[in-house]
Amino acid sequence: MKIRLLALGAILSAAALPALAKPVCGNLGSSTKDYRTAMNDVAFLNTVESRHFTEEVEQGVRGASGSVADDLQYTLGHYPNHVRALETVLRMAPRYPAGMLPGAKLPTECFFERAVRAFPDDSKTWLMYARYQYLVGREAQAQSMLEKAVELAPDDVSINYNLGLVYAKQKKFEQALPYAQKAYALQFPLPGLKQMLVNAGKWVEPPAPPEAEQDPAAAPAGADKPATVPELKAEAKPGTQPEPAAPAATPVKP
């Protein structure tokens, strides 16, 4: 999956959808399944995706059984933590600043709230919800969710990068540094966070690991890099080079 940058900005009113709870977002159905173990019932997964999560739905272009929102709701109704479906919701959200996708029965934020409510141990759901919060201008909530995510997955490259970026955007450079160092040690490809720290005079190269801890059979340079989830966007400052194009918060496939 290509790496895309999310556009910043208060797309929704900061007062909108303050703290969604079950009465607003609905109870989770009895057929809720964990997308992380979906391959345990691949026949059911294939049925859901072939009928409701087609390529056009994932791209946010056209629904398969109704509107795009209908098919996203069906997919996320069965798999609340379906990361690709959540990515589609996230990329569609800026088109509809009222906070509802056309044809949806629930506010956009509910897709993310239900994901973390169903699977609070899934770091990716917290990352996706944090990205949504950041998108709508709620940096404090995004930070809190990323802190939860990094507790669950301390070595996740995207989570470390995004948490470091949130701290750096608040000029909390000392707090941002260790997450930035870890993200780049894990070969995160975008230079934006490091450049912010360099510009602030706060970047420090991480110490090299002791030889005894290095794996002699480590993969050579050029080996496959870890997959990443689209990250938050750092604003380019005058005189600095903007980051290369990456996943924007435009409609994606659910």
Short mmCIF file of C-alpha atoms in Angstrom, two decimals:
data_model
loop_
_atom_site.label_atom_id
_atom_site.label_comp_id
_atom_site.label_asym_id
_atom_site.label_seq_id
_atom_site.Cartn_x
_atom_site.Cartn_y
_atom_site.Cartn_z
CA MET A 1 0.00 0.00 0.00
CA LYS A 2 1.33 3.37 -0.97
CA ILE A 3 2.16 5.77 1.78
CA ARG A 4 -0.03 8.86 1.68
CA LEU A 5 0.00 12.00 3.74
CA LEU A 6 -3.17 13.16 5.41
CA ALA A 7 -4.19 16.75 4.81
CA LEU A 8 -4.27 18.80 8.00
CA GLY A 9 -7.01 21.18 8.92
CA ALA A 10 -10.12 21.38 10.99
CA ILE A 11 -12.41 19.70 8.54
CA LEU A 12 -15.12 19.34 11.14
CA SER A 13 -16.07 21.61 13.98
CA ALA A 14 -14.07 20.75 17.07
CA ALA A 15 -17.36 20.63 18.92
CA ALA A 16 -18.84 18.04 16.62
CA LEU A 17 -19.18 14.49 17.87
CA PRO A 18 -17.42 15.23 21.18
CA ALA A 19 -17.53 11.82 22.81
CA LEU A 20 -19.48 9.23 20.93
CA ALA A 21 -20.94 6.44 22.99
CA LYS A 22 -23.09 3.38 22.35
CA PRO A 23 -26.38 5.31 22.06
CA VAL A 24 -24.93 7.30 19.14
CA CYS A 25 -22.78 4.67 17.47
CA GLY A 26 -24.95 1.67 18.18
CA ASN A 27 -24.29 -1.66 19.80
CA LEU A 28 -21.93 -4.09 18.16
CA GLY A 29 -23.66 -6.95 16.40
CA SER A 30 -23.39 -10.58 17.42
CA SER A 31 -21.70 -11.37 14.09
CA THR A 32 -18.71 -9.11 14.80
CA LYS A 33 -15.45 -10.74 13.71
CA ASP A 34 -11.79 -9.85 14.18
CA TYR A 35 -10.18 -8.90 10.88
CA ARG A 36 -6.78 -9.96 12.24
CA THR A 37 -7.98 -13.57 12.27
CA ALA A 38 -10.25 -13.34 9.24
CA MET A 39 -8.28 -16.02 7.41
CA ASN A 40 -9.64 -18.54 9.92
CA ASP A 41 -12.91 -18.26 8.00
CA VAL A 42 -11.71 -17.23 4.59
CA ALA A 43 -14.95 -18.27 2.89
CA PHE A 44 -16.94 -15.74 4.93
CA LEU A 45 -14.32 -13.05 4.38
CA ASN A 46 -14.39 -13.64 0.63
CA THR A 47 -18.19 -13.44 0.60
CA VAL A 48 -18.21 -10.12 2.43
CA GLU A 49 -15.44 -8.57 0.36
CA SER A 50 -16.58 -9.86 -3.04
CA ARG A 51 -20.10 -8.50 -2.52
CA HIS A 52 -19.47 -5.37 -0.46
CA PHE A 53 -15.80 -4.42 -0.58
CA THR A 54 -15.04 -4.37 -4.25
CA GLU A 55 -12.24 -2.34 -5.76
CA GLU A 56 -14.67 0.47 -6.61
CA VAL A 57 -15.94 0.56 -3.03
CA GLU A 58 -12.40 0.60 -1.70
CA GLN A 59 -11.60 3.54 -3.97
CA GLY A 60 -14.78 5.31 -2.83
CA VAL A 61 -16.00 5.48 -6.42
CA ARG A 62 -19.19 3.41 -6.51
CA GLY A 63 -21.11 1.11 -4.22
CA ALA A 64 -21.57 -2.59 -4.98
CA SER A 65 -24.95 -3.25 -3.36
CA GLY A 66 -26.08 0.33 -2.72
CA SER A 67 -24.13 3.43 -1.82
CA VAL A 68 -20.45 3.28 -0.93
CA ALA A 69 -21.48 4.00 2.67
CA ASP A 70 -23.88 1.04 2.62
CA ASP A 71 -21.11 -1.32 1.61
CA LEU A 72 -18.65 0.16 4.09
CA GLN A 73 -21.21 -0.20 6.87
CA TYR A 74 -21.80 -3.83 5.92
CA THR A 75 -18.09 -4.63 5.78
CA LEU A 76 -17.29 -2.82 9.03
CA GLY A 77 -20.39 -4.22 10.65
CA HIS A 78 -18.85 -7.69 10.35
CA TYR A 79 -15.20 -6.62 10.67
CA PRO A 80 -15.05 -3.36 12.70
CA ASN A 81 -11.24 -3.40 12.52
CA HIS A 82 -11.04 -4.00 8.76
CA VAL A 83 -8.09 -1.66 8.23
CA ARG A 84 -8.57 -1.15 4.51
CA ALA A 85 -12.23 -0.29 4.99
CA LEU A 86 -11.34 2.18 7.74
CA GLU A 87 -8.75 3.67 5.40
CA THR A 88 -11.48 4.26 2.84
CA VAL A 89 -13.67 5.99 5.41
CA LEU A 90 -10.72 8.14 6.45
CA ARG A 91 -9.96 9.24 2.91
CA MET A 92 -13.60 9.98 2.13
CA ALA A 93 -14.18 12.02 5.29
CA PRO A 94 -12.79 15.35 4.00
CA ARG A 95 -15.35 15.35 1.17
CA TYR A 96 -18.19 15.49 3.67
CA PRO A 97 -17.39 18.01 6.42
CA ALA A 98 -20.84 17.58 7.98
CA GLY A 99 -19.51 14.33 9.44
CA MET A 100 -21.73 11.87 7.55
CA LEU A 101 -20.98 9.92 4.39
CA PRO A 102 -23.86 10.03 1.87
CA GLY A 103 -26.26 7.21 2.66
CA ALA A 104 -24.61 6.38 5.99
CA LYS A 105 -26.76 5.62 9.01
CA LEU A 106 -24.09 6.64 11.51
CA PRO A 107 -21.68 9.58 11.80
CA THR A 108 -18.30 9.02 10.20
CA GLU A 109 -16.53 8.97 13.54
CA CYS A 110 -18.61 5.98 14.60
CA PHE A 111 -16.69 3.68 12.26
CA PHE A 112 -13.55 4.36 14.30
CA GLU A 113 -15.27 4.41 17.69
CA ARG A 114 -16.83 1.00 17.03
CA ALA A 115 -13.47 -0.39 15.90
CA VAL A 116 -11.68 0.48 19.14
CA ARG A 117 -14.70 -0.55 21.21
CA ALA A 118 -14.83 -3.96 19.54
CA PHE A 119 -11.08 -4.59 19.61
CA PRO A 120 -9.34 -2.30 22.11
CA ASP A 121 -6.23 -4.50 21.90
CA ASP A 122 -5.74 -3.78 18.19
CA SER A 123 -3.11 -1.07 17.82
CA LYS A 124 -4.07 -0.40 14.20
CA THR A 125 -7.60 0.66 15.19
CA TRP A 126 -6.17 3.21 17.62
CA LEU A 127 -3.83 4.48 14.92
CA MET A 128 -6.70 4.87 12.47
CA TYR A 129 -8.87 6.64 15.04
CA ALA A 130 -5.96 8.92 15.93
CA ARG A 131 -5.55 9.83 12.28
CA TYR A 132 -9.22 10.74 12.10
CA GLN A 133 -8.97 12.87 15.23
CA TYR A 134 -5.95 14.66 13.79
CA LEU A 135 -7.75 15.19 10.52
CA VAL A 136 -10.62 17.02 12.23
CA GLY A 137 -8.32 19.16 14.33
CA ARG A 138 -8.34 17.29 17.64
CA GLU A 139 -4.61 16.94 18.24
CA ALA A 140 -4.93 16.21 21.97
CA GLN A 141 -7.23 13.25 21.32
CA ALA A 142 -4.97 12.05 18.52
CA GLN A 143 -1.98 12.16 20.84
CA SER A 144 -3.80 10.20 23.54
CA MET A 145 -4.84 7.51 21.07
CA LEU A 146 -1.36 7.21 19.61
CA GLU A 147 0.04 6.84 23.12
CA LYS A 148 -2.40 3.97 23.61
CA ALA A 149 -1.38 2.47 20.28
CA VAL A 150 2.34 2.59 21.06
CA GLU A 151 1.70 0.80 24.36
CA LEU A 152 0.10 -2.03 22.39
CA ALA A 153 2.69 -2.08 19.60
CA PRO A 154 5.92 -0.38 20.74
CA ASP A 155 7.80 -1.41 17.60
CA ASP A 156 5.19 -0.42 15.02
CA VAL A 157 6.95 1.93 12.60
CA SER A 158 3.90 3.98 11.62
CA ILE A 159 2.70 4.44 15.18
CA ASN A 160 6.13 5.64 16.30
CA TYR A 161 6.37 8.05 13.38
CA ASN A 162 2.90 9.49 13.89
CA LEU A 163 3.28 9.91 17.64
CA GLY A 164 6.61 11.64 17.10
CA LEU A 165 4.98 13.87 14.51
CA VAL A 166 2.14 14.87 16.85
CA TYR A 167 4.66 15.79 19.55
CA ALA A 168 6.80 17.72 17.08
CA LYS A 169 3.80 19.66 15.79
CA GLN A 170 3.28 20.83 19.38
CA LYS A 171 7.00 21.69 19.62
CA LYS A 172 7.50 18.94 22.19
CA PHE A 173 10.71 17.98 20.46
CA GLU A 174 12.30 16.10 23.37
CA GLN A 175 9.25 13.84 23.53
CA ALA A 176 9.19 13.45 19.77
CA LEU A 177 12.85 12.44 19.45
CA PRO A 178 12.78 8.83 20.74
CA TYR A 179 9.78 7.97 18.57
CA ALA A 180 11.42 9.56 15.55
CA GLN A 181 14.65 7.66 16.21
CA LYS A 182 12.79 4.38 16.45
CA ALA A 183 10.73 5.05 13.31
CA TYR A 184 13.83 5.79 11.25
CA ALA A 185 15.72 2.87 12.77
CA LEU A 186 12.83 0.76 11.46
CA GLN A 187 13.36 2.36 8.02
CA PHE A 188 10.31 4.63 7.85
CA PRO A 189 10.75 6.25 4.42
CA LEU A 190 9.41 9.80 4.83
CA PRO A 191 11.88 12.44 6.06
CA GLY A 192 9.37 15.01 7.36
CA LEU A 193 9.61 14.29 11.07
CA LYS A 194 13.40 14.16 11.05
CA GLN A 195 13.52 17.42 9.11
CA MET A 196 11.30 19.10 11.70
CA LEU A 197 13.68 18.01 14.45
CA VAL A 198 16.73 19.04 12.45
CA ASN A 199 15.24 22.49 11.81
CA ALA A 200 14.55 22.85 15.53
CA GLY A 201 18.11 21.80 16.38
CA LYS A 202 16.79 18.76 18.26
CA TRP A 203 17.70 15.83 16.04
CA VAL A 204 20.20 13.36 17.49
CA GLU A 205 21.29 10.25 15.68
CA PRO A 206 20.43 7.17 17.76
CA PRO A 207 23.39 5.26 19.17
CA ALA A 208 24.42 2.22 17.17
CA PRO A 209 23.45 -1.05 18.85
CA PRO A 210 26.31 -2.98 20.50
CA GLU A 211 27.90 -5.51 18.18
CA ALA A 212 26.83 -8.31 20.46
CA GLU A 213 23.20 -7.37 19.87
CA GLN A 214 23.48 -7.19 16.12
CA ASP A 215 22.15 -10.14 14.18
CA PRO A 216 24.95 -11.51 11.99
CA ALA A 217 22.30 -12.99 9.71
CA ALA A 218 20.46 -9.70 9.36
CA ALA A 219 18.91 -9.10 5.98
CA PRO A 220 21.12 -7.11 3.60
CA ALA A 221 20.37 -3.55 2.63
CA GLY A 222 17.53 -3.36 0.17
CA ALA A 223 15.58 -6.16 1.83
CA ASP A 224 11.83 -5.70 2.12
CA LYS A 225 10.91 -2.77 4.32
CA PRO A 226 8.10 -2.92 6.86
CA ALA A 227 4.64 -2.05 5.63
CA THR A 228 3.30 1.25 6.83
CA VAL A 229 -0.08 2.84 7.32
CA PRO A 230 -0.63 6.31 5.83
CA GLU A 231 0.56 8.87 8.31
CA LEU A 232 -0.27 12.34 9.48
CA LYS A 233 1.04 15.22 7.42
CA ALA A 234 3.71 17.58 8.65
CA GLU A 235 3.25 21.08 7.33
CA ALA A 236 6.16 22.25 5.20
CA LYS A 237 7.82 25.36 6.57
CA PRO A 238 9.29 28.11 4.41
CA GLY A 239 12.69 27.13 3.10
CA THR A 240 12.19 23.43 3.80
CA GLN A 241 11.55 20.78 1.22
CA PRO A 242 8.05 19.29 1.37
CA GLU A 243 7.60 15.57 1.80
CA PRO A 244 7.10 13.43 -1.26
CA ALA A 245 3.51 12.70 -2.19
CA ALA A 246 1.98 10.07 0.02
CA PRO A 247 -1.48 8.73 0.81
CA ALA A 248 -3.79 11.67 1.22
CA ALA A 249 -7.06 11.51 3.06
CA THR A 250 -8.90 11.05 -0.18
CA PRO A 251 -11.34 8.21 -0.69
CA VAL A 252 -9.78 4.83 -0.60
CA LYS A 253 -11.16 1.40 -0.75
CA PRO A 254 -12.74 0.32 2.49
#
